[in-house]
Structure formats: C-alpha cells, structure tokens
Coordinates of C-alpha atoms in Angstrom, one line a residue:
X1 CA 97.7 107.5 92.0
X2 CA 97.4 111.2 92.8
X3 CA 96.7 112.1 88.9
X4 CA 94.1 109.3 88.6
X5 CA 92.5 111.6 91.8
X6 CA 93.1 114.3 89.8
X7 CA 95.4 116.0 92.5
X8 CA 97.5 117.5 89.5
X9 CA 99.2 120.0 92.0
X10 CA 100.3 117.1 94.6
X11 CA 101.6 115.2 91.7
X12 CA 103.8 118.2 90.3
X13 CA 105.0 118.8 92.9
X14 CA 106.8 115.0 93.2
X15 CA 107.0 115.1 89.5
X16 CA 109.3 117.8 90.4
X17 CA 111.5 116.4 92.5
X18 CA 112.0 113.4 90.8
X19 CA 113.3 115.7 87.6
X20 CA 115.4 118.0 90.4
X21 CA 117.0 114.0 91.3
X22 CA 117.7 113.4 87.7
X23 CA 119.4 116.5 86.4
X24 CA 116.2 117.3 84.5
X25 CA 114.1 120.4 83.4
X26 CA 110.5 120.6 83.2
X27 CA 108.7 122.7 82.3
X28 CA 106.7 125.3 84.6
X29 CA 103.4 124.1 84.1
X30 CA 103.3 120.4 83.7
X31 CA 98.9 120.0 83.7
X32 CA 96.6 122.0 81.9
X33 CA 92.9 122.3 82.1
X34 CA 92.1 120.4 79.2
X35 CA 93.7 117.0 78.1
X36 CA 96.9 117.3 75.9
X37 CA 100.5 117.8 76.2
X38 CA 103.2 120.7 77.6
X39 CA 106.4 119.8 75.5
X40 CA 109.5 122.4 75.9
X41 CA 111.7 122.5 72.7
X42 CA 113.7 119.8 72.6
X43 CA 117.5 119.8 74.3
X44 CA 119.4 118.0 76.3
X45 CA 118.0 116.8 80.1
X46 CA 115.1 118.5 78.3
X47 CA 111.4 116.9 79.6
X48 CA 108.6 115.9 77.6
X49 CA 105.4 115.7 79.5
X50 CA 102.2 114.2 77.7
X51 CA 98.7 114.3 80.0
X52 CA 96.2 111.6 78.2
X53 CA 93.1 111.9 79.7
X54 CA 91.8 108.4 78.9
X55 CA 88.9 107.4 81.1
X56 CA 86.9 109.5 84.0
X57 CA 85.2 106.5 85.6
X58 CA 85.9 105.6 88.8
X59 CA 86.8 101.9 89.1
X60 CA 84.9 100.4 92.5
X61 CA 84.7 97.0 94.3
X62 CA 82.4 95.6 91.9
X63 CA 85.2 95.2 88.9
X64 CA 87.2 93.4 91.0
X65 CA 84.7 90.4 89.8
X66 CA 84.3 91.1 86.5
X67 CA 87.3 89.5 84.8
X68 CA 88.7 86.3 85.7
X69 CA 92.2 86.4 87.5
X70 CA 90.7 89.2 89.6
X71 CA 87.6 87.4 90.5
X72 CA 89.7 84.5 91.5
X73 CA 92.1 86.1 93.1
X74 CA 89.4 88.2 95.6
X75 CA 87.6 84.8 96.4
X76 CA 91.0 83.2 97.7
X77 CA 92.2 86.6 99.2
X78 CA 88.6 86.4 101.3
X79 CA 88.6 83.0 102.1
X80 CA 92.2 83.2 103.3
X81 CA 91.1 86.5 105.5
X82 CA 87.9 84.7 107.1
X83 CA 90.5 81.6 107.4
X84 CA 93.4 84.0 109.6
X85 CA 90.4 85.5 112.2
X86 CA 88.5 82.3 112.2
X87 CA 91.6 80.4 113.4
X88 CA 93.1 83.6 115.7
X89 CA 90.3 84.4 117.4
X90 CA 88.7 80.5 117.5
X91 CA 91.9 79.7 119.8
X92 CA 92.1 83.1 121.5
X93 CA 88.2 82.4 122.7
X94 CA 88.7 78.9 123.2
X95 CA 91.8 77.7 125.5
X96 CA 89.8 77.2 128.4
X97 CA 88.8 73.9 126.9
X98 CA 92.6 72.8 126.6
X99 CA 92.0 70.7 130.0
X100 CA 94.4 72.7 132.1
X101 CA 94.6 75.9 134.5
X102 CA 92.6 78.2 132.1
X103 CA 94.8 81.1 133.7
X104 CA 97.9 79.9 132.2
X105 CA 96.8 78.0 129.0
X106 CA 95.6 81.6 128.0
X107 CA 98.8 83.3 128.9
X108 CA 101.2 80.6 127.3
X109 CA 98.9 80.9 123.9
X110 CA 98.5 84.7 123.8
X111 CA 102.3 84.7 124.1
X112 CA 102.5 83.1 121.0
X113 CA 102.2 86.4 119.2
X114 CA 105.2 88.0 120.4
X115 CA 107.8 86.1 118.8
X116 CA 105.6 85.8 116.0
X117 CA 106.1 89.7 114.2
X118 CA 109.9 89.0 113.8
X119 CA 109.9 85.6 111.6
X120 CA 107.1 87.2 110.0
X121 CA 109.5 89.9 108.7
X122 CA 112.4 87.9 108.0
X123 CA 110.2 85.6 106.0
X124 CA 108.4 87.8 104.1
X125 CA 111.7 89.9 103.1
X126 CA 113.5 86.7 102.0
X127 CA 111.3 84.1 100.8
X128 CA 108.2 86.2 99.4
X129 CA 105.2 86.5 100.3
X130 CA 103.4 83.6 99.2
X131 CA 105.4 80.9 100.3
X132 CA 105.4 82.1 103.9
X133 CA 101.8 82.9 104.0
X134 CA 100.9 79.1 102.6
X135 CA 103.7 77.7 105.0
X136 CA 102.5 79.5 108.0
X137 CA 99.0 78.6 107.5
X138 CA 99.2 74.8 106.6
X139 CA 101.7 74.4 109.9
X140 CA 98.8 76.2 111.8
X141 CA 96.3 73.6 110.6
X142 CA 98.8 70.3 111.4
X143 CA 99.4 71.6 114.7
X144 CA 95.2 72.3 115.1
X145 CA 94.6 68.8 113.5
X146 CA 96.6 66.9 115.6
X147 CA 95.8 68.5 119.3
X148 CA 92.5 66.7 118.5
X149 CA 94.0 63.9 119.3
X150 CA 96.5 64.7 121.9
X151 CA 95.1 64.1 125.4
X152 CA 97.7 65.3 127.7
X153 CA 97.4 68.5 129.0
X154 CA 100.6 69.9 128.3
X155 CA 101.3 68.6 124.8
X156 CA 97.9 69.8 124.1
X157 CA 98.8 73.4 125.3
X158 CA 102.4 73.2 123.3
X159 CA 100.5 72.1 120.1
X160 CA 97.5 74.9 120.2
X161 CA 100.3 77.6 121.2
X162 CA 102.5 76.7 117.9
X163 CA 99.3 77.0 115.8
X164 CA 98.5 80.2 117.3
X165 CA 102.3 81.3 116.6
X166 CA 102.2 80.2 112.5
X167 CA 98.6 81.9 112.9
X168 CA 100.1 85.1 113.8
X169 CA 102.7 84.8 111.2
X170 CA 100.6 84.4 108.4
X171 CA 98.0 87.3 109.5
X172 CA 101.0 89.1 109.4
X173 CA 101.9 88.5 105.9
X174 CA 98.3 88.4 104.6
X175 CA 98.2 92.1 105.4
X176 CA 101.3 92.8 102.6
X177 CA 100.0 90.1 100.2
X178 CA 96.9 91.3 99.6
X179 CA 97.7 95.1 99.5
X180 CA 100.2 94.1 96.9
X181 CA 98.1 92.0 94.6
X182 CA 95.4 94.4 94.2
X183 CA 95.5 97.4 91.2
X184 CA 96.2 100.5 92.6
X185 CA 92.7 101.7 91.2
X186 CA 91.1 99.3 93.0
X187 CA 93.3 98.5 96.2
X188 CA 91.4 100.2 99.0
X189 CA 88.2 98.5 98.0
X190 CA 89.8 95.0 98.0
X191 CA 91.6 95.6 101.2
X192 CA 88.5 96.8 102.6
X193 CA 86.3 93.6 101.2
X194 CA 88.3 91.4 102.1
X195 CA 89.2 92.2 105.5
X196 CA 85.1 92.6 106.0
X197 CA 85.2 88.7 105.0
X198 CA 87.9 88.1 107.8
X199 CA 85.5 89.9 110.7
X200 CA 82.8 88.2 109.7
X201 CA 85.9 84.6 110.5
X202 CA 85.7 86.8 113.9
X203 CA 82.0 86.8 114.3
X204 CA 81.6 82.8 113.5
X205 CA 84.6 81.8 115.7
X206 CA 82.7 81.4 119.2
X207 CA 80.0 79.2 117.8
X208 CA 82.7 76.7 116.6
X209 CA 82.6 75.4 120.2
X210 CA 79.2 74.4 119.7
X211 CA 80.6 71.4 117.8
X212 CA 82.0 70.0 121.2
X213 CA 78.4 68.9 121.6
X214 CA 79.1 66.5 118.3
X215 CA 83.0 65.5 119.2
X216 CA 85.0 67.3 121.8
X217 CA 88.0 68.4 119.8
X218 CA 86.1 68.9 116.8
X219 CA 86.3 72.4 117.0
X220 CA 90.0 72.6 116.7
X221 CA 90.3 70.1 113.7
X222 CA 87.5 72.4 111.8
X223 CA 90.0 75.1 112.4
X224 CA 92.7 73.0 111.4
X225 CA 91.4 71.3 108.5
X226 CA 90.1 74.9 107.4
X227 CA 94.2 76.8 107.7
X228 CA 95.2 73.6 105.4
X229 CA 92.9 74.5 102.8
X230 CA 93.3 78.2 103.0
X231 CA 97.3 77.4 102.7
X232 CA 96.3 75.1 99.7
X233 CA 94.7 77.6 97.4
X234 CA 97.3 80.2 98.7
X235 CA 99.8 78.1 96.1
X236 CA 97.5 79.8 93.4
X237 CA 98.8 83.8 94.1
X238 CA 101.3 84.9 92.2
X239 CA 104.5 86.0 94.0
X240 CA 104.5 89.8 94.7
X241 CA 108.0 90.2 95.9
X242 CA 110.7 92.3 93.6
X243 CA 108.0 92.4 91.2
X244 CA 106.5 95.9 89.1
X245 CA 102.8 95.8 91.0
X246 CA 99.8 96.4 89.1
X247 CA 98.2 99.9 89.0
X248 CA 95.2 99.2 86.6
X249 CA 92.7 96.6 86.4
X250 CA 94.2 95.1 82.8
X251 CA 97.6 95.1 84.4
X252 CA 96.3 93.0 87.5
X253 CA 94.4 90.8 85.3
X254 CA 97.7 90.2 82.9
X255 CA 99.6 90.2 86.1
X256 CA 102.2 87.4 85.9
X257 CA 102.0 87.1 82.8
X258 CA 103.9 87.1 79.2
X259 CA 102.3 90.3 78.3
X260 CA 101.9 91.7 81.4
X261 CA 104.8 94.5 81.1
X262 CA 103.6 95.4 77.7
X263 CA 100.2 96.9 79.4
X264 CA 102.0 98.3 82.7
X265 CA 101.3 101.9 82.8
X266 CA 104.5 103.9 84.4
X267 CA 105.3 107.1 85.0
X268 CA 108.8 107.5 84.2
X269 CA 112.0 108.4 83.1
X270 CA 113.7 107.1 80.0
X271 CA 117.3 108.1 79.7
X272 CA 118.5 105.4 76.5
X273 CA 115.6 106.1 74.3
X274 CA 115.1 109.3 72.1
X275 CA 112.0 109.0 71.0
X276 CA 109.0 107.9 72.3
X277 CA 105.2 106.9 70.6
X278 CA 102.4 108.4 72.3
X279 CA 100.8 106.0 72.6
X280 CA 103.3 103.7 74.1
X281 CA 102.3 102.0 77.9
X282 CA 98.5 103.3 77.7
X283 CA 95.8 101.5 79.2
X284 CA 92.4 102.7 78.4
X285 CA 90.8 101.0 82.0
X286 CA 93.5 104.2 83.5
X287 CA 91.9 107.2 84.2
X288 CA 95.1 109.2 83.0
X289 CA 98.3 107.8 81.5
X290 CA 101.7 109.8 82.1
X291 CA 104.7 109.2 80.6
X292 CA 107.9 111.4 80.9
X293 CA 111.0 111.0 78.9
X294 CA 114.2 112.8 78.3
X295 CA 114.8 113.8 75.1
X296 CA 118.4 113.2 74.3
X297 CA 118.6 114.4 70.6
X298 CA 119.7 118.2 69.4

C-alpha cells in the first residue's frame, strides 16, 4: 500500500525491519528514481529487490463496477449497508408504537446493543464472517416479521428487542466484511460508498412509520421482510476469514477462485526457492509490483 502511494521512504523503512526479523541484508538504497532494480551480489541471507513500475493510474470508485464480481459484490455490500441502518435506526425511532410505557420500551431495546459487541466478536473470530453476518440478519428479520403479529405488549417488546440485538450483531460484522472484501487499491472508496448507501437506510427509516396509515405493524414486517433478504444475498460473499485478501482489482475479481493465487501480488520473502522470474506475481491493474527473495545460492 504505501509503494502504490509512492511513500518509498515509509515503505523502506518496514521493508527494513521485516529483513532485520529474517536474518536478512538489503541493500542501502532499496528505490530509485526511475523504475528498475537494486540487486546486491548474490550470497547467502543476501536480498534481491526488483521495483516494477507497472501502472501510474489511480484506481477510484468507479472500477469497482466495471468488472463483474466487483460490481456484484458492491450492489449486495450497499444493499446490506442501507439494510443494517434501515433496521437500527427504524426500531431505535420507532418503539413508542410497541403499545407500552414508551419510557421503558426504549430503554429495554437500546439495551440490546450492549450485549450485542461481545457475540459479535466471538462469532466473527470462529465462524467467519459471512455466516454470522447472514445469521444475524435473517434472525433480525423473523423476530421483526413476527412482532407484527404479536399483540401483547410484552412479547411485543421481547421480540423487537432480540431483533434490535441480531441487528447490532450484524452491523458489527458488516463493518470487517466489507473492509475485507474490497482490493486494497480500491478499499476506502468502497467503504466509503457503501456506508453512504447505509445513511441514506438512516434517512428513509422515519418515513417507514408512515405505512401504519396502510396496516399498523406494517412497518416492522417491511423491516423484517427487508433483513431476510439482505441475509439471503449475504450467502453470495465469499468467506474472508484466514484467507490471503485481495490488494488489486484482478485479484478481487479472481478472488475465491482457482486462479486466484496465481495473480495475488505479495511482497515477500522466499526462503526455499533460489531463483525467481521477474515477472513472477505481477499484475498490470498494480501501480507497483515488489517482490523480495533471498538468494540462497553461492
């Protein structure tokens, strides 16, 4: 990340340590102005560096929908984000309609969220993140769904409260998920569109309750019907846990995939192998490509 910024200076510097980790020289200057390659003669826990200056274009939100996994994959990550504030705020706004002391419907419900960060954690460490993100959401939904048809008062509370507490847990995870499925290139910008998408769940949340006017729980079975859905489509994410994340935009398009460590572009170091192509793990949509190896040979 901090060579594709071209913060060469940064990235010595923690080029350096990793080399001072691994028993390994470098050599004093690792970039140089131009694009090419520092190599010291070759020795034992002796460094080759090779700088490939492949690409200067900056990548920006807009090739996030030009190829098809990553298109996809931004759709459901939005509709999932306007999904979590849609639902969140939609019950935060709206438990004075829960027929009971407004006062303490809202207190039972916002407490919800407390015991919702450390499931949330557990969950996401153990299972992944996908399953507990669909899970949460779809449990969130039955529990909506069905206070529309729940008259008593309390059961009514206990049901909106649970949904409030799977609603937490999967706005928790959504948070990890979609930092982890976006390229590196590109992951600001689709952190930053699709958590637009889930302010503008924020801003249509109070004028669900106009739908009382049509039915009187309707509201919360939109909300409901809508978390099912988003926990549906969810299914469709690959699994980010444990697994080499993408860092350009033809490794998050071949992410999951058969071929998908062929394109992966690493910077690292190879202690078995004692030689390497040049060419090996470039990706011409990187702006730079580094790859350090030992050289093991006298």
């Amino acid at each position: 990340m901090l060579i594709q910024k071209e913060k060469y200076k940064k990235a010595e510097s923690v080029i350096k340590k990793m080399a001072k980790a691994n028993v390994a020289h470098i050599p004093e200057k690792l970039f140089s102005d131009v694009s090419g390659s520092v190599q010291e003669p070759s020795s034992d826990n002796t460094v080759t560096v090779k700088i490939v200056k492949v690409k200067d274009r900056q990548n920006t939100m807009l090739d996030l929908f030009k190829t098809p996994k990553l298109r996809s994959r931004t759709l459901n990550l939005c509709f999932n984000w306007f999904t979590n504030s849609f639902v969140y705020y939609g019950i935060t706004f709206n438990t004075d309609t829960l027929h009971a002391n407004p006062y303490i419907s809202s207190a039972i419900v916002a407490a919800a969220d407390i015991p919702a960060a450390l499931p949330s954690w557990w969950a996401v460490q153990k299972y992944g993140r996908r399953w507990p993100l669909c899970l949460s959401m779809a449990l969130c939904g039955l529990f909506l769904s069905g206070s529309a048809f729940v008259n008593n008062p309390t059961a009514l509370i206990v049901l909106v409260a649970a949904a409030k507490f799977f609603n937490s847990v999967s706005f928790s995870t959504i948070y990890i998920f979609t930092a982890e499925l976006f390229p590196t290139t590109v992951r600001n910008s689709g952190i930053g569109i699709t958590s637009t998408l889930g302010r503008f769940g924020t801003i249509m949340s109070p004028y669900a309750m106009l739908l009382v006017n049509i039915w009187h729980p309707l509201p919360f079975f939109v909300m409901g019907l809508t978390s099912c859905v988003a926990g549906a489509l969810g299914l469709l994410l690959p699994e980010t846990l444990n697994r080499d994340l993408p860092d350009t935009l033809a490794e998050g398009e071949t992410f999951e995939t058969r071929n998908a460590r062929e394109q992966q572009v690493h910077v690292r170091v190879d202690n078995d192998s004692p030689q390497n192509d040049d060419n090996d793990h470039l990706d011409n949509s990187s702006p730079h490509a580094v790859l350090i190896s030992n050289d093991d040979t006298q």
